[in-house]
mmCIF file with all atom_site columns, C-alpha atoms in Angstrom:
data_model
loop_
_atom_site.group_PDB
_atom_site.id
_atom_site.type_symbol
_atom_site.label_atom_id
_atom_site.label_alt_id
_atom_site.label_comp_id
_atom_site.label_asym_id
_atom_site.label_entity_id
_atom_site.label_seq_id
_atom_site.pdbx_PDB_ins_code
_atom_site.Cartn_x
_atom_site.Cartn_y
_atom_site.Cartn_z
_atom_site.occupancy
_atom_site.B_iso_or_equiv
_atom_site.pdbx_formal_charge
_atom_site.auth_seq_id
_atom_site.auth_comp_id
_atom_site.auth_asym_id
_atom_site.auth_atom_id
_atom_site.pdbx_PDB_model_num
ATOM 1   C CA . THR A 1 1   ? 118.645 118.237 78.769  1.00 0.00 ? 1   THR A CA 1
ATOM 2   C CA . GLY A 1 2   ? 115.977 119.060 81.345  1.00 0.00 ? 2   GLY A CA 1
ATOM 3   C CA . ILE A 1 3   ? 116.418 122.765 80.737  1.00 0.00 ? 3   ILE A CA 1
ATOM 4   C CA . LEU A 1 4   ? 116.026 122.227 77.008  1.00 0.00 ? 4   LEU A CA 1
ATOM 5   C CA . ALA A 1 5   ? 112.772 120.281 77.598  1.00 0.00 ? 5   ALA A CA 1
ATOM 6   C CA . LEU A 1 6   ? 111.471 123.183 79.683  1.00 0.00 ? 6   LEU A CA 1
ATOM 7   C CA . GLN A 1 7   ? 112.582 125.784 77.150  1.00 0.00 ? 7   GLN A CA 1
ATOM 8   C CA . LYS A 1 8   ? 110.946 123.925 74.240  1.00 0.00 ? 8   LYS A CA 1
ATOM 9   C CA . GLY A 1 9   ? 107.689 123.453 76.135  1.00 0.00 ? 9   GLY A CA 1
ATOM 10  C CA . LYS A 1 10  ? 108.085 119.672 76.431  1.00 0.00 ? 10  LYS A CA 1
ATOM 11  C CA . ALA A 1 11  ? 107.980 119.966 80.215  1.00 0.00 ? 11  ALA A CA 1
ATOM 12  C CA . GLU A 1 12  ? 105.874 122.298 82.324  1.00 0.00 ? 12  GLU A CA 1
ATOM 13  C CA . TYR A 1 13  ? 108.287 122.352 85.274  1.00 0.00 ? 13  TYR A CA 1
ATOM 14  C CA . LEU A 1 14  ? 111.876 121.442 85.962  1.00 0.00 ? 14  LEU A CA 1
ATOM 15  C CA . VAL A 1 15  ? 112.593 119.845 89.325  1.00 0.00 ? 15  VAL A CA 1
ATOM 16  C CA . THR A 1 16  ? 116.308 119.820 89.945  1.00 0.00 ? 16  THR A CA 1
ATOM 17  C CA . SER A 1 17  ? 118.746 119.311 92.776  1.00 0.00 ? 17  SER A CA 1
ATOM 18  C CA . ASP A 1 18  ? 120.149 122.227 94.654  1.00 0.00 ? 18  ASP A CA 1
ATOM 19  C CA . TYR A 1 19  ? 123.678 121.858 95.937  1.00 0.00 ? 19  TYR A CA 1
ATOM 20  C CA . SER A 1 20  ? 124.657 122.097 99.544  1.00 0.00 ? 20  SER A CA 1
ATOM 21  C CA . PRO A 1 21  ? 127.194 124.834 100.234 1.00 0.00 ? 21  PRO A CA 1
ATOM 22  C CA . ASN A 1 22  ? 128.879 122.329 102.559 1.00 0.00 ? 22  ASN A CA 1
ATOM 23  C CA . LEU A 1 23  ? 129.294 119.748 99.789  1.00 0.00 ? 23  LEU A CA 1
ATOM 24  C CA . PHE A 1 24  ? 129.945 122.141 96.928  1.00 0.00 ? 24  PHE A CA 1
ATOM 25  C CA . PRO A 1 25  ? 132.750 124.618 97.694  1.00 0.00 ? 25  PRO A CA 1
ATOM 26  C CA . HIS A 1 26  ? 131.894 127.036 94.866  1.00 0.00 ? 26  HIS A CA 1
ATOM 27  C CA . TYR A 1 27  ? 128.165 127.144 95.624  1.00 0.00 ? 27  TYR A CA 1
ATOM 28  C CA . ASP A 1 28  ? 127.725 130.934 95.441  1.00 0.00 ? 28  ASP A CA 1
ATOM 29  C CA . GLN A 1 29  ? 129.549 131.137 92.125  1.00 0.00 ? 29  GLN A CA 1
ATOM 30  C CA . PHE A 1 30  ? 127.482 128.204 90.810  1.00 0.00 ? 30  PHE A CA 1
ATOM 31  C CA . ARG A 1 31  ? 124.176 129.812 91.838  1.00 0.00 ? 31  ARG A CA 1
ATOM 32  C CA . LYS A 1 32  ? 125.120 133.105 90.157  1.00 0.00 ? 32  LYS A CA 1
ATOM 33  C CA . SER A 1 33  ? 126.077 131.291 86.953  1.00 0.00 ? 33  SER A CA 1
ATOM 34  C CA . TRP A 1 34  ? 122.885 129.221 87.093  1.00 0.00 ? 34  TRP A CA 1
ATOM 35  C CA . GLN A 1 35  ? 120.713 132.320 87.495  1.00 0.00 ? 35  GLN A CA 1
ATOM 36  C CA . SER A 1 36  ? 122.534 134.121 84.706  1.00 0.00 ? 36  SER A CA 1
ATOM 37  C CA . TRP A 1 37  ? 121.981 131.130 82.439  1.00 0.00 ? 37  TRP A CA 1
ATOM 38  C CA . MET A 1 38  ? 118.269 130.958 83.290  1.00 0.00 ? 38  MET A CA 1
ATOM 39  C CA . ASP A 1 39  ? 117.922 134.690 82.588  1.00 0.00 ? 39  ASP A CA 1
ATOM 40  C CA . HIS A 1 40  ? 119.766 134.314 79.282  1.00 0.00 ? 40  HIS A CA 1
ATOM 41  C CA . LEU A 1 41  ? 117.440 131.480 78.226  1.00 0.00 ? 41  LEU A CA 1
ATOM 42  C CA . ASP A 1 42  ? 114.456 133.589 79.323  1.00 0.00 ? 42  ASP A CA 1
ATOM 43  C CA . LEU A 1 43  ? 113.096 130.833 81.565  1.00 0.00 ? 43  LEU A CA 1
ATOM 44  C CA . ASP A 1 44  ? 110.459 131.537 84.177  1.00 0.00 ? 44  ASP A CA 1
ATOM 45  C CA . ASN A 1 45  ? 111.979 130.953 87.623  1.00 0.00 ? 45  ASN A CA 1
ATOM 46  C CA . GLU A 1 46  ? 108.549 129.863 88.857  1.00 0.00 ? 46  GLU A CA 1
ATOM 47  C CA . LYS A 1 47  ? 108.859 126.830 86.562  1.00 0.00 ? 47  LYS A CA 1
ATOM 48  C CA . ILE A 1 48  ? 112.143 125.703 88.129  1.00 0.00 ? 48  ILE A CA 1
ATOM 49  C CA . LEU A 1 49  ? 111.645 123.899 91.407  1.00 0.00 ? 49  LEU A CA 1
ATOM 50  C CA . LEU A 1 50  ? 114.723 123.241 93.510  1.00 0.00 ? 50  LEU A CA 1
ATOM 51  C CA . MET A 1 51  ? 114.851 120.220 95.755  1.00 0.00 ? 51  MET A CA 1
ATOM 52  C CA . PRO A 1 52  ? 116.681 120.639 99.019  1.00 0.00 ? 52  PRO A CA 1
ATOM 53  C CA . PRO A 1 53  ? 120.286 119.454 98.875  1.00 0.00 ? 53  PRO A CA 1
ATOM 54  C CA . CYS A 1 54  ? 120.321 115.668 98.510  1.00 0.00 ? 54  CYS A CA 1
ATOM 55  C CA . GLN A 1 55  ? 123.098 113.222 99.194  1.00 0.00 ? 55  GLN A CA 1
ATOM 56  C CA . SER A 1 56  ? 121.709 110.259 97.283  1.00 0.00 ? 56  SER A CA 1
ATOM 57  C CA . THR A 1 57  ? 119.345 109.309 94.507  1.00 0.00 ? 57  THR A CA 1
ATOM 58  C CA . LYS A 1 58  ? 116.988 107.992 97.194  1.00 0.00 ? 58  LYS A CA 1
ATOM 59  C CA . ASP A 1 59  ? 116.939 111.457 98.806  1.00 0.00 ? 59  ASP A CA 1
ATOM 60  C CA . GLU A 1 60  ? 116.099 112.941 95.399  1.00 0.00 ? 60  GLU A CA 1
ATOM 61  C CA . ALA A 1 61  ? 113.223 110.511 94.840  1.00 0.00 ? 61  ALA A CA 1
ATOM 62  C CA . ASP A 1 62  ? 111.863 111.339 98.316  1.00 0.00 ? 62  ASP A CA 1
ATOM 63  C CA . ALA A 1 63  ? 112.105 115.060 97.485  1.00 0.00 ? 63  ALA A CA 1
ATOM 64  C CA . VAL A 1 64  ? 110.281 114.563 94.166  1.00 0.00 ? 64  VAL A CA 1
ATOM 65  C CA . ILE A 1 65  ? 107.433 112.812 96.000  1.00 0.00 ? 65  ILE A CA 1
ATOM 66  C CA . GLU A 1 66  ? 107.251 115.678 98.497  1.00 0.00 ? 66  GLU A CA 1
ATOM 67  C CA . ILE A 1 67  ? 107.229 118.333 95.762  1.00 0.00 ? 67  ILE A CA 1
ATOM 68  C CA . SER A 1 68  ? 104.626 116.371 93.819  1.00 0.00 ? 68  SER A CA 1
ATOM 69  C CA . ASN A 1 69  ? 102.370 116.230 96.877  1.00 0.00 ? 69  ASN A CA 1
ATOM 70  C CA . GLN A 1 70  ? 102.848 119.934 97.687  1.00 0.00 ? 70  GLN A CA 1
ATOM 71  C CA . LYS A 1 71  ? 102.196 121.098 94.126  1.00 0.00 ? 71  LYS A CA 1
ATOM 72  C CA . LYS A 1 72  ? 99.411  118.561 93.457  1.00 0.00 ? 72  LYS A CA 1
ATOM 73  C CA . PHE A 1 73  ? 101.280 116.948 90.551  1.00 0.00 ? 73  PHE A CA 1
ATOM 74  C CA . GLU A 1 74  ? 99.645  113.528 91.069  1.00 0.00 ? 74  GLU A CA 1
ATOM 75  C CA . ASP A 1 75  ? 98.665  113.005 87.426  1.00 0.00 ? 75  ASP A CA 1
ATOM 76  C CA . SER A 1 76  ? 101.647 114.757 85.884  1.00 0.00 ? 76  SER A CA 1
ATOM 77  C CA . ARG A 1 77  ? 104.033 113.099 83.507  1.00 0.00 ? 77  ARG A CA 1
ATOM 78  C CA . TRP A 1 78  ? 107.564 112.909 84.881  1.00 0.00 ? 78  TRP A CA 1
ATOM 79  C CA . TYR A 1 79  ? 110.799 112.729 82.910  1.00 0.00 ? 79  TYR A CA 1
ATOM 80  C CA . LEU A 1 80  ? 113.855 111.381 84.674  1.00 0.00 ? 80  LEU A CA 1
ATOM 81  C CA . VAL A 1 81  ? 116.929 113.107 83.242  1.00 0.00 ? 81  VAL A CA 1
ATOM 82  C CA . THR A 1 82  ? 120.235 111.741 84.473  1.00 0.00 ? 82  THR A CA 1
ATOM 83  C CA . SER A 1 83  ? 123.527 110.454 83.146  1.00 0.00 ? 83  SER A CA 1
ATOM 84  C CA . ALA A 1 84  ? 123.301 107.311 81.044  1.00 0.00 ? 84  ALA A CA 1
ATOM 85  C CA . SER A 1 85  ? 125.554 105.409 83.442  1.00 0.00 ? 85  SER A CA 1
ATOM 86  C CA . HIS A 1 86  ? 123.236 106.240 86.357  1.00 0.00 ? 86  HIS A CA 1
ATOM 87  C CA . MET A 1 87  ? 119.914 105.680 84.569  1.00 0.00 ? 87  MET A CA 1
ATOM 88  C CA . ASP A 1 88  ? 119.292 102.009 85.374  1.00 0.00 ? 88  ASP A CA 1
ATOM 89  C CA . ARG A 1 89  ? 119.536 102.402 89.157  1.00 0.00 ? 89  ARG A CA 1
ATOM 90  C CA . SER A 1 90  ? 117.661 105.730 89.143  1.00 0.00 ? 90  SER A CA 1
ATOM 91  C CA . LEU A 1 91  ? 114.842 104.433 86.963  1.00 0.00 ? 91  LEU A CA 1
ATOM 92  C CA . ARG A 1 92  ? 114.389 101.302 89.067  1.00 0.00 ? 92  ARG A CA 1
ATOM 93  C CA . LEU A 1 93  ? 114.347 103.339 92.277  1.00 0.00 ? 93  LEU A CA 1
ATOM 94  C CA . PHE A 1 94  ? 111.848 105.953 91.082  1.00 0.00 ? 94  PHE A CA 1
ATOM 95  C CA . ARG A 1 95  ? 109.502 103.321 89.682  1.00 0.00 ? 95  ARG A CA 1
ATOM 96  C CA . LYS A 1 96  ? 109.678 101.185 92.815  1.00 0.00 ? 96  LYS A CA 1
ATOM 97  C CA . MET A 1 97  ? 108.759 104.271 94.837  1.00 0.00 ? 97  MET A CA 1
ATOM 98  C CA . GLY A 1 98  ? 105.671 104.701 92.670  1.00 0.00 ? 98  GLY A CA 1
ATOM 99  C CA . ILE A 1 99  ? 106.916 107.584 90.523  1.00 0.00 ? 99  ILE A CA 1
ATOM 100 C CA . ASP A 1 100 ? 106.066 106.777 86.920  1.00 0.00 ? 100 ASP A CA 1
ATOM 101 C CA . VAL A 1 101 ? 108.929 108.331 84.991  1.00 0.00 ? 101 VAL A CA 1
ATOM 102 C CA . GLU A 1 102 ? 109.978 108.416 81.377  1.00 0.00 ? 102 GLU A CA 1
ATOM 103 C CA . PRO A 1 103 ? 113.780 108.039 81.129  1.00 0.00 ? 103 PRO A CA 1
ATOM 104 C CA . ILE A 1 104 ? 115.865 110.609 79.262  1.00 0.00 ? 104 ILE A CA 1
ATOM 105 C CA . ALA A 1 105 ? 119.529 109.676 79.465  1.00 0.00 ? 105 ALA A CA 1
ATOM 106 C CA . CYS A 1 106 ? 122.253 112.244 78.897  1.00 0.00 ? 106 CYS A CA 1
ATOM 107 C CA . ASP A 1 107 ? 125.991 112.563 79.450  1.00 0.00 ? 107 ASP A CA 1
ATOM 108 C CA . PHE A 1 108 ? 126.824 109.467 77.414  1.00 0.00 ? 108 PHE A CA 1
ATOM 109 C CA . ARG A 1 109 ? 130.428 108.434 77.815  1.00 0.00 ? 109 ARG A CA 1
ATOM 110 C CA . VAL A 1 110 ? 132.554 106.100 75.748  1.00 0.00 ? 110 VAL A CA 1
ATOM 111 C CA . TYR A 1 111 ? 135.984 104.740 76.361  1.00 0.00 ? 111 TYR A CA 1
ATOM 112 C CA . LYS A 1 112 ? 138.998 105.232 74.129  1.00 0.00 ? 112 LYS A CA 1
ATOM 113 C CA . SER A 1 113 ? 140.531 102.241 72.418  1.00 0.00 ? 113 SER A CA 1
ATOM 114 C CA . SER A 1 114 ? 143.354 101.667 69.978  1.00 0.00 ? 114 SER A CA 1
ATOM 115 C CA . PRO A 1 115 ? 143.005 103.621 66.766  1.00 0.00 ? 115 PRO A CA 1
ATOM 116 C CA . THR A 1 116 ? 141.138 101.653 64.106  1.00 0.00 ? 116 THR A CA 1
ATOM 117 C CA . GLY A 1 117 ? 143.492 99.768  61.861  1.00 0.00 ? 117 GLY A CA 1
ATOM 118 C CA . SER A 1 118 ? 146.451 100.123 64.227  1.00 0.00 ? 118 SER A CA 1
ATOM 119 C CA . LYS A 1 119 ? 149.054 97.370  63.893  1.00 0.00 ? 119 LYS A CA 1
ATOM 120 C CA . TYR A 1 120 ? 149.840 97.689  67.587  1.00 0.00 ? 120 TYR A CA 1
ATOM 121 C CA . PRO A 1 121 ? 147.228 97.093  70.275  1.00 0.00 ? 121 PRO A CA 1
ATOM 122 C CA . MET A 1 122 ? 147.128 99.500  73.206  1.00 0.00 ? 122 MET A CA 1
ATOM 123 C CA . VAL A 1 123 ? 149.243 98.068  75.995  1.00 0.00 ? 123 VAL A CA 1
ATOM 124 C CA . ILE A 1 124 ? 148.846 101.052 78.288  1.00 0.00 ? 124 ILE A CA 1
ATOM 125 C CA . PRO A 1 125 ? 145.223 102.188 78.714  1.00 0.00 ? 125 PRO A CA 1
ATOM 126 C CA . PHE A 1 126 ? 144.183 105.802 78.279  1.00 0.00 ? 126 PHE A CA 1
ATOM 127 C CA . ALA A 1 127 ? 144.011 107.558 81.658  1.00 0.00 ? 127 ALA A CA 1
ATOM 128 C CA . ASP A 1 128 ? 140.501 108.867 80.868  1.00 0.00 ? 128 ASP A CA 1
ATOM 129 C CA . ASN A 1 129 ? 139.227 105.297 80.866  1.00 0.00 ? 129 ASN A CA 1
ATOM 130 C CA . PHE A 1 130 ? 139.936 105.011 84.598  1.00 0.00 ? 130 PHE A CA 1
ATOM 131 C CA . THR A 1 131 ? 137.253 107.659 85.179  1.00 0.00 ? 131 THR A CA 1
ATOM 132 C CA . PHE A 1 132 ? 134.753 105.510 83.282  1.00 0.00 ? 132 PHE A CA 1
ATOM 133 C CA . PHE A 1 133 ? 135.841 102.475 85.283  1.00 0.00 ? 133 PHE A CA 1
ATOM 134 C CA . ASN A 1 134 ? 135.273 104.450 88.489  1.00 0.00 ? 134 ASN A CA 1
ATOM 135 C CA . ASP A 1 135 ? 131.774 105.443 87.324  1.00 0.00 ? 135 ASP A CA 1
ATOM 136 C CA . ALA A 1 136 ? 130.930 101.830 86.442  1.00 0.00 ? 136 ALA A CA 1
ATOM 137 C CA . ILE A 1 137 ? 132.123 100.499 89.801  1.00 0.00 ? 137 ILE A CA 1
ATOM 138 C CA . HIS A 1 138 ? 130.203 103.269 91.604  1.00 0.00 ? 138 HIS A CA 1
ATOM 139 C CA . GLU A 1 139 ? 126.979 102.229 89.858  1.00 0.00 ? 139 GLU A CA 1
ATOM 140 C CA . MET A 1 140 ? 127.591 98.511  90.423  1.00 0.00 ? 140 MET A CA 1
ATOM 141 C CA . ILE A 1 141 ? 128.182 98.999  94.137  1.00 0.00 ? 141 ILE A CA 1
ATOM 142 C CA . GLY A 1 142 ? 125.290 101.469 94.350  1.00 0.00 ? 142 GLY A CA 1
ATOM 143 C CA . THR A 1 143 ? 122.969 98.924  92.749  1.00 0.00 ? 143 THR A CA 1
ATOM 144 C CA . VAL A 1 144 ? 123.996 96.226  95.220  1.00 0.00 ? 144 VAL A CA 1
ATOM 145 C CA . VAL A 1 145 ? 123.534 98.605  98.175  1.00 0.00 ? 145 VAL A CA 1
ATOM 146 C CA . TYR A 1 146 ? 120.115 99.767  96.925  1.00 0.00 ? 146 TYR A CA 1
ATOM 147 C CA . LYS A 1 147 ? 119.035 96.115  96.448  1.00 0.00 ? 147 LYS A CA 1
ATOM 148 C CA . LEU A 1 148 ? 120.203 95.194  99.957  1.00 0.00 ? 148 LEU A CA 1
ATOM 149 C CA . ARG A 1 149 ? 118.242 98.130  101.385 1.00 0.00 ? 149 ARG A CA 1
ATOM 150 C CA . GLY A 1 150 ? 115.158 97.065  99.423  1.00 0.00 ? 150 GLY A CA 1
ATOM 151 C CA . TRP A 1 151 ? 115.050 100.326 97.472  1.00 0.00 ? 151 TRP A CA 1
ATOM 152 C CA . ILE A 1 152 ? 115.150 98.633  94.046  1.00 0.00 ? 152 ILE A CA 1
#
């Protein structure tokens, strides 16, 4: 979504996370694929700013502030592009840190239920739904932790 905004001229720069080789086992392969994709889309590498590897959304917000100060982006408009399930916590954090962002949610997920009109309700849930449950719990706990730390 962020790449599309850059490609269509809706954004002047793309600030994105880089991955730590220690946390991401296929880092070299990922970087080659990323570069190939950027070349294919004919995007200017100077317009893509990589944050240092971050381990949390708070680290990313800190990195955005640092990049903004280095590049003199004080009056720039910022778009926060992240998964829909993560948007609430991210948006609250960035705004509390003084980064005025416009939210652009992506990666919407929905759970599977019984087929419409089925005579028999689902007794056994779809396994995919456990992934969504995990994501929801992660965000709920993350929100509590960020509140306790005073970050949101």
